[in-house]
Short mmCIF file of C-alpha atoms in Angstrom, two decimals:
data_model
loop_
_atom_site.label_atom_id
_atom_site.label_comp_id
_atom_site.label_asym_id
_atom_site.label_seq_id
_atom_site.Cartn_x
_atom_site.Cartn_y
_atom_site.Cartn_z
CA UNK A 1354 18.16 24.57 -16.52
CA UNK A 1355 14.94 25.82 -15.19
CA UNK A 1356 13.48 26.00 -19.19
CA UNK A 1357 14.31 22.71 -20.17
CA UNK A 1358 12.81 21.36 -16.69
CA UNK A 1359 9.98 22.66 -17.58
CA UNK A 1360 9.96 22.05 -21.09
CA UNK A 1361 10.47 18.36 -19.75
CA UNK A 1362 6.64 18.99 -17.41
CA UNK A 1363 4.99 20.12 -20.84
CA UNK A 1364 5.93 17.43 -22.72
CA UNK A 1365 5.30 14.99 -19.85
CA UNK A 1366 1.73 16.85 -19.62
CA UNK A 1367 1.15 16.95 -23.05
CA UNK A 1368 1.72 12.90 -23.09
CA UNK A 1369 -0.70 12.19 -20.25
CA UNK A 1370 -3.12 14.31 -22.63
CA UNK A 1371 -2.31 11.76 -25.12
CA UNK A 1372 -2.56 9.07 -22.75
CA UNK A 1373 -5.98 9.82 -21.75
CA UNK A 1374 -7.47 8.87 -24.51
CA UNK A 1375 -7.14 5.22 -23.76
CA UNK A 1376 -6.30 5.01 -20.20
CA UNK A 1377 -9.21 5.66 -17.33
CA UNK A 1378 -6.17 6.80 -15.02
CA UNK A 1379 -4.73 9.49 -17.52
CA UNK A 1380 -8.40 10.52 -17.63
CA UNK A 1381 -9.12 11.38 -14.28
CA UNK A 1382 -5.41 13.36 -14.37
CA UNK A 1383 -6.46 15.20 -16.92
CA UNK A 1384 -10.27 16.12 -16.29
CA UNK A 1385 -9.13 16.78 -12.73
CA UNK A 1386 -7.11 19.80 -13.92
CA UNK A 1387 -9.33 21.12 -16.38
CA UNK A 1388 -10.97 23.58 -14.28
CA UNK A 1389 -8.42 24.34 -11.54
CA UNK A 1390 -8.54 28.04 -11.69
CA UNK A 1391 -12.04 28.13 -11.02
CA UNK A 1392 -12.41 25.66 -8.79
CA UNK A 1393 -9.66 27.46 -6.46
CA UNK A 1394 -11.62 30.64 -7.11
CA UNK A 1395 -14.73 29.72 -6.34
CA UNK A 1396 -13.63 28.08 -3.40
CA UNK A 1397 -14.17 29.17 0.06
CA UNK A 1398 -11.48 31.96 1.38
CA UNK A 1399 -8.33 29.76 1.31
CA UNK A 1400 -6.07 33.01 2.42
CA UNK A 1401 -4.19 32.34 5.29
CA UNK A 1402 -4.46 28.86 4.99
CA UNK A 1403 -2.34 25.52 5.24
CA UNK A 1404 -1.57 23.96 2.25
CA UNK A 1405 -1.19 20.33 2.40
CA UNK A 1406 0.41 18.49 -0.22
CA UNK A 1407 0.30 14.39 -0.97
CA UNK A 1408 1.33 12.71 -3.80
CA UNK A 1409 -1.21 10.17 -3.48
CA UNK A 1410 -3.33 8.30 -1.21
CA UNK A 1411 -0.34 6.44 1.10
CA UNK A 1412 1.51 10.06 1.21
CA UNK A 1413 -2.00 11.00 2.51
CA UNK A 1414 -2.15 8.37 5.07
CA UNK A 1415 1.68 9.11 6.21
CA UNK A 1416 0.27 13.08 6.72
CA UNK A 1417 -2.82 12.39 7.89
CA UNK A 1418 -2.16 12.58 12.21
CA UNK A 1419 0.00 16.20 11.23
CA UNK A 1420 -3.30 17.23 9.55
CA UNK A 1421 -5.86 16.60 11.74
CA UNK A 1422 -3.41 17.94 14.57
CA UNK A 1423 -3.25 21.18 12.60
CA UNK A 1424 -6.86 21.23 12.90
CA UNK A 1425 -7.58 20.42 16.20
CA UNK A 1426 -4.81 23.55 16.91
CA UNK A 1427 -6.04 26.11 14.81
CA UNK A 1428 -9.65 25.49 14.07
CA UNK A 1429 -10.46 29.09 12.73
CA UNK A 1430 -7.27 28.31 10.14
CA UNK A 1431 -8.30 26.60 6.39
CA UNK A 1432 -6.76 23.90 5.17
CA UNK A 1433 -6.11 23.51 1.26
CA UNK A 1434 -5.33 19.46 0.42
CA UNK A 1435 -3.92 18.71 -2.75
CA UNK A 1436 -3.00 15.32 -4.83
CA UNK A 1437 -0.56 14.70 -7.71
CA UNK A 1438 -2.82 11.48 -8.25
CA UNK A 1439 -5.94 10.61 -9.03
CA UNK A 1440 -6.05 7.53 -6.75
CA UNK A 1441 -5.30 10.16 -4.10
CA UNK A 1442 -7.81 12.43 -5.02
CA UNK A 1443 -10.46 10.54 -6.10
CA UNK A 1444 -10.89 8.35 -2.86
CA UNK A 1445 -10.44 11.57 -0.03
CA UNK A 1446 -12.33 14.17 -2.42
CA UNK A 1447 -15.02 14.76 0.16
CA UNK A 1448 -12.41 14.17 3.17
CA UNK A 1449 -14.33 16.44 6.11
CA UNK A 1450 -10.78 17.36 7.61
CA UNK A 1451 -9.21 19.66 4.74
CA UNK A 1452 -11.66 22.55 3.67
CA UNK A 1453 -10.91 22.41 0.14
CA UNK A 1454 -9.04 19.90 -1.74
CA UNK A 1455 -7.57 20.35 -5.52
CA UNK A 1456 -5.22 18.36 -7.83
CA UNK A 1457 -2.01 20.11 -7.55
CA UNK A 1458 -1.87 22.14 -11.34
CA UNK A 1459 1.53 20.85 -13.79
CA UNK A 1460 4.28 22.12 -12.21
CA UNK A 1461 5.31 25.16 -14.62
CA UNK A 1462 6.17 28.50 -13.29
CA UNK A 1463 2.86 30.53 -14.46
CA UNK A 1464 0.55 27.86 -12.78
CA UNK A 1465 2.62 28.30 -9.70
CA UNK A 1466 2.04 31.74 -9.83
CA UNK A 1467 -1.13 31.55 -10.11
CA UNK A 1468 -2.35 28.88 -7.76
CA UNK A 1469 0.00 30.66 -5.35
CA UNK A 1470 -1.99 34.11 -5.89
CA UNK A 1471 -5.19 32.23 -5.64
CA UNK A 1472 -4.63 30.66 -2.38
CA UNK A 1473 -1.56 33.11 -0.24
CA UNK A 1474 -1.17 30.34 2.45
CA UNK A 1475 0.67 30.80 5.56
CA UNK A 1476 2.83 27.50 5.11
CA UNK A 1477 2.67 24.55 2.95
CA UNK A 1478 3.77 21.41 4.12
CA UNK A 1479 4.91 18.54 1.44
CA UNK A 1480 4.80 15.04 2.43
CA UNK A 1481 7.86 12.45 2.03
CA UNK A 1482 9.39 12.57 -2.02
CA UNK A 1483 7.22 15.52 -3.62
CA UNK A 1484 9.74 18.39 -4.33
CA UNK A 1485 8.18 20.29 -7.85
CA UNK A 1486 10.85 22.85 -8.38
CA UNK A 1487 8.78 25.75 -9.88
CA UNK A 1488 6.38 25.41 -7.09
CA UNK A 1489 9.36 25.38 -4.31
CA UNK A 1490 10.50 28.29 -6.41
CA UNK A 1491 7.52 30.53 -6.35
CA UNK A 1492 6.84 29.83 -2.51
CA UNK A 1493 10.21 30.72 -1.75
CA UNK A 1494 9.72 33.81 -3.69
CA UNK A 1495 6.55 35.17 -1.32
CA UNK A 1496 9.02 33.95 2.03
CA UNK A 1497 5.67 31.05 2.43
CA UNK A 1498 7.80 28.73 4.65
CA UNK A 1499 7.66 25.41 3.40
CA UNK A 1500 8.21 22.10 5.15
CA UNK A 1501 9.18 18.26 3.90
CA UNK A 1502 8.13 16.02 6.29
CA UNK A 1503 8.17 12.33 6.79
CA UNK A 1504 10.74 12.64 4.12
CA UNK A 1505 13.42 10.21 3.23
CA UNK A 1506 16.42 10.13 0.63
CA UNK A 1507 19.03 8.02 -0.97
CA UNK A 1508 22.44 8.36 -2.69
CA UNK A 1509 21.07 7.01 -5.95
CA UNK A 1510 18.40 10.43 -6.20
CA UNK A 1511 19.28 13.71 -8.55
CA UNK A 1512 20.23 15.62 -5.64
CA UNK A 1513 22.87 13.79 -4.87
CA UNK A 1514 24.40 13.13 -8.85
CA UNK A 1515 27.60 15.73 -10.13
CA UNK A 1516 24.35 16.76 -13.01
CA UNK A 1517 21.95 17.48 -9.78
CA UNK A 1518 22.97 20.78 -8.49
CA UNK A 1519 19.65 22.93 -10.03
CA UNK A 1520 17.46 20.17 -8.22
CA UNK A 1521 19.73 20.83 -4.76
CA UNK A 1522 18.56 24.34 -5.10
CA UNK A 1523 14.62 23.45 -4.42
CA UNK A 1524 16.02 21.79 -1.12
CA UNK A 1525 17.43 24.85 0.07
CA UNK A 1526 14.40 26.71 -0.33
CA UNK A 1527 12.21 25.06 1.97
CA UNK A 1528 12.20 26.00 5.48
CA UNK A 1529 12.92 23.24 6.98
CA UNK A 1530 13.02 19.69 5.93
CA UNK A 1531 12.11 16.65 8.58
CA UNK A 1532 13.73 13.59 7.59
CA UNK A 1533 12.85 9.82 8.59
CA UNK A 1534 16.43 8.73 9.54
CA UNK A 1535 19.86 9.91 10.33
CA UNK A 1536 20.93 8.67 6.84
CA UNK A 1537 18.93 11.15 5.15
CA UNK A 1538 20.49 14.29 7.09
CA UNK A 1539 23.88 13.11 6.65
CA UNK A 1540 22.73 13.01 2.53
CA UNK A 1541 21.59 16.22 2.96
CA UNK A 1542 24.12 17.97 4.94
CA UNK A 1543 26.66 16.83 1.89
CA UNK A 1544 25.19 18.70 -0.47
CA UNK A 1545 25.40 22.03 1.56
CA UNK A 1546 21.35 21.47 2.37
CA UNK A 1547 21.49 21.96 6.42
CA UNK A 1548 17.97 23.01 6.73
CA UNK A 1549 17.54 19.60 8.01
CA UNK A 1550 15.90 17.62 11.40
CA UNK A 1551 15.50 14.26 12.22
CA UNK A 1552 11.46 13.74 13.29
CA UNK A 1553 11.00 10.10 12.44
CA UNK A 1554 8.40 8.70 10.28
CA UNK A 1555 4.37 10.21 11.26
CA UNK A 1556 2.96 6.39 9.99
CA UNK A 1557 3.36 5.09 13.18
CA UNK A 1558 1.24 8.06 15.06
CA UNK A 1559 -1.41 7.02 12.65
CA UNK A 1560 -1.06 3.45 12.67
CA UNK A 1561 -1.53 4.45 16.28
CA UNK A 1562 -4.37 6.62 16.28
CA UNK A 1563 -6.31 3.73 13.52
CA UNK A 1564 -5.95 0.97 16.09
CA UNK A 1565 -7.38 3.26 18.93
CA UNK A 1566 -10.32 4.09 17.10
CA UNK A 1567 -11.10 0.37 14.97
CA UNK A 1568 -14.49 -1.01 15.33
CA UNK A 1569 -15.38 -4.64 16.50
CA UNK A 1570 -16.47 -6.98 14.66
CA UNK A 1571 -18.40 -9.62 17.06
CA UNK A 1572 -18.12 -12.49 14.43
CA UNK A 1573 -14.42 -12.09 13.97
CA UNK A 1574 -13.98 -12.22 18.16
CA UNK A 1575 -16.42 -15.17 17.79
CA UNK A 1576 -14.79 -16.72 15.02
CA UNK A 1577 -11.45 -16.12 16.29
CA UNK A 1578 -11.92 -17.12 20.09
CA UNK A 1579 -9.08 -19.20 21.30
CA UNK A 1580 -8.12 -20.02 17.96
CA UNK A 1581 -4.65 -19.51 16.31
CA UNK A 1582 -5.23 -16.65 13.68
CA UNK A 1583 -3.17 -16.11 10.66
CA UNK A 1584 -4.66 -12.61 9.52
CA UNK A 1585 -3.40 -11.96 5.79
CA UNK A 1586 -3.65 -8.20 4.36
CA UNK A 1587 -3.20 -7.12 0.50
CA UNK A 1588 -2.91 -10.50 -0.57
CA UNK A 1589 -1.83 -11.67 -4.23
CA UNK A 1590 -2.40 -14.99 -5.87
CA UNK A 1591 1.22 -15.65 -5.10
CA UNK A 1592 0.34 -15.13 -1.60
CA UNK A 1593 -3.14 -16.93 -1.73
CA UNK A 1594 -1.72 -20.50 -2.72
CA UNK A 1595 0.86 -20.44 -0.06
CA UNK A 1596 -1.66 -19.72 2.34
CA UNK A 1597 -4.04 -22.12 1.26
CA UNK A 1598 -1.49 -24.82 1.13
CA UNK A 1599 -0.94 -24.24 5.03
CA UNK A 1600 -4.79 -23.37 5.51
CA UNK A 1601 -5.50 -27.27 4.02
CA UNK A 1602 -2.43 -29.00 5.61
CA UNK A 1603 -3.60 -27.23 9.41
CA UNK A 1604 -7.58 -27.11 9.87
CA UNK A 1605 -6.77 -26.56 13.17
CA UNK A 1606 -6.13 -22.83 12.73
CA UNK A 1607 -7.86 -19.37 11.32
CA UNK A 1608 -7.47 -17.54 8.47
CA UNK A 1609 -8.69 -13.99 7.91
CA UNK A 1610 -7.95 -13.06 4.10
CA UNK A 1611 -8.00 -10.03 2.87
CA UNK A 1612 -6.79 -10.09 -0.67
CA UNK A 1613 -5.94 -6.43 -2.62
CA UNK A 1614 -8.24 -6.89 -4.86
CA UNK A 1615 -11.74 -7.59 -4.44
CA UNK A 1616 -13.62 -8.09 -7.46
CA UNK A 1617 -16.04 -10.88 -8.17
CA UNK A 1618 -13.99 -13.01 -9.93
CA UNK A 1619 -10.76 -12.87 -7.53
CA UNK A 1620 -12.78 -13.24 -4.80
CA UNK A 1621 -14.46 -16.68 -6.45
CA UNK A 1622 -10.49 -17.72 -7.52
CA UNK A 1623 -9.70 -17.18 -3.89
CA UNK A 1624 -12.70 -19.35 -2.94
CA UNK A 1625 -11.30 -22.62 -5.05
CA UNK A 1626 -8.31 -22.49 -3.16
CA UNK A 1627 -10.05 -22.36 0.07
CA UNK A 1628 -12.50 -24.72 -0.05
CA UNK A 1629 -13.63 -24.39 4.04
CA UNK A 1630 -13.80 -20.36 3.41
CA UNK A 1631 -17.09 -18.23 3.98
CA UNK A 1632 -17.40 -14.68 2.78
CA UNK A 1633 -17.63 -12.18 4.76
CA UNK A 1634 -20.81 -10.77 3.02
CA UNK A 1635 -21.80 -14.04 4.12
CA UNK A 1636 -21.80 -13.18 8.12
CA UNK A 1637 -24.46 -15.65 8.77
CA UNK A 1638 -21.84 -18.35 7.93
CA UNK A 1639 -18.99 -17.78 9.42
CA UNK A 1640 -17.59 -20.26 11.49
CA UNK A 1641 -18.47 -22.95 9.22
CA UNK A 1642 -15.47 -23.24 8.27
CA UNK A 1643 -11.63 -22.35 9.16
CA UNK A 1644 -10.83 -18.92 6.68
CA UNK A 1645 -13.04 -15.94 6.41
CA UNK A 1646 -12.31 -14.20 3.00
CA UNK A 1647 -12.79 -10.40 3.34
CA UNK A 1648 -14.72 -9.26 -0.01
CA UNK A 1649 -14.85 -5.89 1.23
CA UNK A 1650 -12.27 -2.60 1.13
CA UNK A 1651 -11.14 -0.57 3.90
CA UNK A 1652 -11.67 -2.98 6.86
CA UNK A 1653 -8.22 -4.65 6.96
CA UNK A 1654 -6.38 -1.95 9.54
CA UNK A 1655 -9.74 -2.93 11.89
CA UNK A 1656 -9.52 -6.53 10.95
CA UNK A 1657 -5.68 -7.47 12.05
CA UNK A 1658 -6.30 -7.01 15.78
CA UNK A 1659 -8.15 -10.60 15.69
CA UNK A 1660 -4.88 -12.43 14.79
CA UNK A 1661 -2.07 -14.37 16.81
CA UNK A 1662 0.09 -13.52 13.28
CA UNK A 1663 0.35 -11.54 10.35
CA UNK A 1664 0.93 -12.12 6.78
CA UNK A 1665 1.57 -9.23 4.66
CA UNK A 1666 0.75 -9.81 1.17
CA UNK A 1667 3.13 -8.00 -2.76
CA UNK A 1668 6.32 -9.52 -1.63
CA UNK A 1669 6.52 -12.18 -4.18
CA UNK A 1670 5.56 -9.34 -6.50
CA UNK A 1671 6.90 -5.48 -6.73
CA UNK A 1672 6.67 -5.14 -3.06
CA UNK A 1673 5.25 -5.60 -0.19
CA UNK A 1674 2.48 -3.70 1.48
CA UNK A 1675 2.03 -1.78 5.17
CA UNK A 1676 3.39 -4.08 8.05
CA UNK A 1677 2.70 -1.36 10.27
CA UNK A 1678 -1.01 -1.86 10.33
CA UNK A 1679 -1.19 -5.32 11.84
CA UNK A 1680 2.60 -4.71 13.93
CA UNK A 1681 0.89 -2.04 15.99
CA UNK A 1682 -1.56 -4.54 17.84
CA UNK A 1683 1.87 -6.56 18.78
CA UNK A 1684 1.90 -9.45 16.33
CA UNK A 1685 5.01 -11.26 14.13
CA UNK A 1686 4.60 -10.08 10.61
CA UNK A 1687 5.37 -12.33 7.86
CA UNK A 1688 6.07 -11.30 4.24
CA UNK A 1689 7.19 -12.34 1.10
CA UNK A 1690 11.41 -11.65 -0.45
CA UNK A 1691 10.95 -8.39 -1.94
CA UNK A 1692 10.74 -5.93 1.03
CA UNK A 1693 14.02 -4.74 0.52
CA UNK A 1694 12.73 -0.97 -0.16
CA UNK A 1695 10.19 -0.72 2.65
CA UNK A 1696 12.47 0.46 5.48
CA UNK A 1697 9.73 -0.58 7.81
CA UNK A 1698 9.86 -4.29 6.93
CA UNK A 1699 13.81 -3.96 7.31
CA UNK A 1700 13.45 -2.54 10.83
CA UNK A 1701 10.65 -5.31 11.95
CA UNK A 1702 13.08 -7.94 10.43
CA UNK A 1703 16.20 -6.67 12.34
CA UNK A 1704 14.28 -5.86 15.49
CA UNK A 1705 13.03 -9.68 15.72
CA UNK A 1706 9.24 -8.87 14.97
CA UNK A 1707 9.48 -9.74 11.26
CA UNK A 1708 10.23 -12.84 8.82
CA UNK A 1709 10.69 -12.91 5.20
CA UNK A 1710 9.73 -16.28 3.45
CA UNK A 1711 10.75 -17.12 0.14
CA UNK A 1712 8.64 -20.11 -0.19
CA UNK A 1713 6.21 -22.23 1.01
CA UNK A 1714 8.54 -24.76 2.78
CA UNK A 1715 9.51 -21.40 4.89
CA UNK A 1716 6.47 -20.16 5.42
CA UNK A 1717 5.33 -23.63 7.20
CA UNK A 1718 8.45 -23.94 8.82
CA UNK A 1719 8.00 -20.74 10.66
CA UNK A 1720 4.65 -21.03 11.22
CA UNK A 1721 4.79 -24.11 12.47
CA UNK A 1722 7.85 -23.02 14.93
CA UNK A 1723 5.48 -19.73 16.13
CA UNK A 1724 2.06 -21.87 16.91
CA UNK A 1725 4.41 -24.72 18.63
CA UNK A 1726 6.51 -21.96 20.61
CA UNK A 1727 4.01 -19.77 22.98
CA UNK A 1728 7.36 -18.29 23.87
CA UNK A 1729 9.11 -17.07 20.70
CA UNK A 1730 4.95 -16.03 19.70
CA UNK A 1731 5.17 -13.85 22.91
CA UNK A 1732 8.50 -12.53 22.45
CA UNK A 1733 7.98 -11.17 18.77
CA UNK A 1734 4.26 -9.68 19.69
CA UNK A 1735 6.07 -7.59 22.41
CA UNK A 1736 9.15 -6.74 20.34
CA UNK A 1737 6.54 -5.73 17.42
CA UNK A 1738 4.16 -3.42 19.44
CA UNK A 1739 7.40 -1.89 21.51
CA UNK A 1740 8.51 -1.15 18.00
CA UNK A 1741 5.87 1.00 16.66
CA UNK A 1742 5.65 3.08 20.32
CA UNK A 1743 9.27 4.26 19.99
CA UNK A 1744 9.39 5.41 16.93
CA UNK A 1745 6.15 7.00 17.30
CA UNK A 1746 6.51 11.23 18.17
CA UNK A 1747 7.34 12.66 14.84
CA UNK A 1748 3.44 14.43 14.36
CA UNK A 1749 4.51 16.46 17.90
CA UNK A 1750 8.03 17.10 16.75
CA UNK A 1751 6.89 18.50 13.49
CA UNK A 1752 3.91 20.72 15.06
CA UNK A 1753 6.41 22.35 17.56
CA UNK A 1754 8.07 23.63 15.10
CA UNK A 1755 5.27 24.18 13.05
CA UNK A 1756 3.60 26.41 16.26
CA UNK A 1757 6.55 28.50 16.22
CA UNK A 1758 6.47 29.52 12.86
CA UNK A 1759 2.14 30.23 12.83
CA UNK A 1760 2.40 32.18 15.96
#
């Protein structure tokens, strides 16, 4: 099984090779890899060290409280980050935490070997889905213990099909694997794979941490001052003329949009629909109007303390985006039908902090019913922050463990 695995990974290299030649994305993949060898060479003494490994940026983001931990606790210890993708890479390439980061090589057995001989760390740690079976293998192989964290699984994966049992094998092999739920251990456990402990999920340490450390914005606080805020994060156009239909309908209240994408001409679209709106770019004139349109990345996480509600934008497309960010500073969180994969949104929704809308007539409806009802606003803003504190606790969980094995 193991050759035509990874006679599958060269063929699946060889058409991102192919892909590259028209697609920026494939491009990066590819010229990211080109010089691997060196590049782990020539970098700094890596022996010893723990290797992080993300898929992409939001396995990154789930990791990133573990990391920094790991650093704070060893400082004398190196820490090797790598990214499957480029939109991992390419954004936390000069991250100051990590003392080298890579792209993690294909996944065939001789590049294991190799990276493996390059680097010799003391434990590797893989974030949430990323099992690469020649890696596991090779690790395995030179006792490296390895740990899945954050991770999470369902009865429609390989692992768990009658054709899955060479994929079970890279489960076994790890040292331990930290699961988000109960559901996941009891997948686990029947498929013989007992190496198993439920940690909970380490986004809502970091969601945690980001809110501690946020800056203030003084024209938001002014803008926002005994206003009703709607704060709306990774916005679509689906999303936008909903919200604009309320924003028109209700001058009385504030809106904070910040769409997922900001280029010129989205930004300008978002503009028609909200004819009061200022940009923020435009800081002088805020407050001339009712909505503030945020035409600037990374903010958001900072910017959804200054609401009385949250809207979290993709749910009227393939899915919705993190409701953890705003639900940390205790707010209801409001998102579109197609949340059913994000176990977060679930959670909110059961818990009473969070509301799906399929429409606009729900959307008013429910906003309406929060801005009339200080009550039920008050009751869903404490059931959403007391949310994200219990489940917070998997970062120490992990790093006990983690302390036993280092020393």
């Amino acid at each position: 099984m193991r050759f035509f695995y990874t006679l599958g990974i060269r063929i699946y290299g060889l058409g991102i090779r192919m892909a590259a030649l028209g697609n920026p994305k494939a491009g990066q993949w590819v010229s990211g890899r080109k010089k691997w060898k060196q590049e782990l060479s020539s970098a700094q003494a890596l022996k010893g060290c723990i290797w992080f490994h993300c898929a992409s940026l939001g396995e990154f983001e789930q990791g990133r409280s573990l990391l920094e931990k790991l650093k704070r606790t060893y400082p004398s210890k190196p820490i090797l980050l790598t990214f499957f993708s480029p939109s991992g890479y390419l954004i936390r390439k000069n991250y100051d935490q990590a003392d080298h980061i890579a792209y993690l090589p294909l996944d065939t057995p001789k590049n294991a070997r190799i990276f493996l001989d390059k680097v010799k760390p003391d434990l590797a740690i893989f974030v949430k889905y990323e099992v690469w079976p020649n890696f596991f293998a090779a690790i395995a192989k030179r006792n490296i213990p390895l740990l899945m964290i954050s991770a999470i699984f369902s009865e429609n994966q390989i692992y768990f099909k009658p054709y899955g049992k060479w994929f079970r094998k890279s489960l076994k092999q790890t040292h331990e694997i930290f699961t988000q739920d109960v559901e996941s251990i009891n997948l686990l456990n029947s498929i013989g794979v007992v190496n198993t402990r439920i940690a909970g999920d380490t986004r809502f340490d970091r969601v945690i941490e980001i809110a501690k450390k946020t800056p203030d914005f003084p024209e938001l606080e002014q803008f926002t001052r005994n206003k009703p805020t709607i704060v709306a994060g990774s916005t679509w156009p689906a999303d936008e003329e909903l919200l604009a239909k309320y924003a028109q309908k209700h001058p009385e209240v504030r809106f904070i949009i910040a769409p997922h994408e900001t280029y010129s001409d989205h930004i300008k679209t978002i503009l028609q629909k909200f004819p009061e709106a200022v940009r923020w770019s435009e800081k002088e004139r805020i407050g001339t109007g009712n909505t503030v349109i945020i035409d600037s990345i990374g903010l958001l996480s900072a910017i959804y303390k200054y609401g009385s509600i949250a809207y979290v934008g993709g749910g009227f497309g393939s899915g919705i985006h993190n409701t953890l960010e705003p639900a940390v500073y205790g707010m209801p969180v409001i998102f579109g039908p197609e949340y059913k994969n994000f176990r977060e949104a679930i959670a909110l929704s059961d818990v009473g902090a969070g509301k799906s809308i399929k429409n606009y007539k729900e959307l008013e409806n429910f906003l309406n019913e929060l801005l009339e009802s200080k009550e039920l606003l008050a009751k869903m803003s404490s059931i959403a922050a007391q949310f994200v504190k219990e489940n917070a606790g998997a970062t120490d969980i992990i790093l006990e463990e983690i302390k036993k094995i280092l020393n």
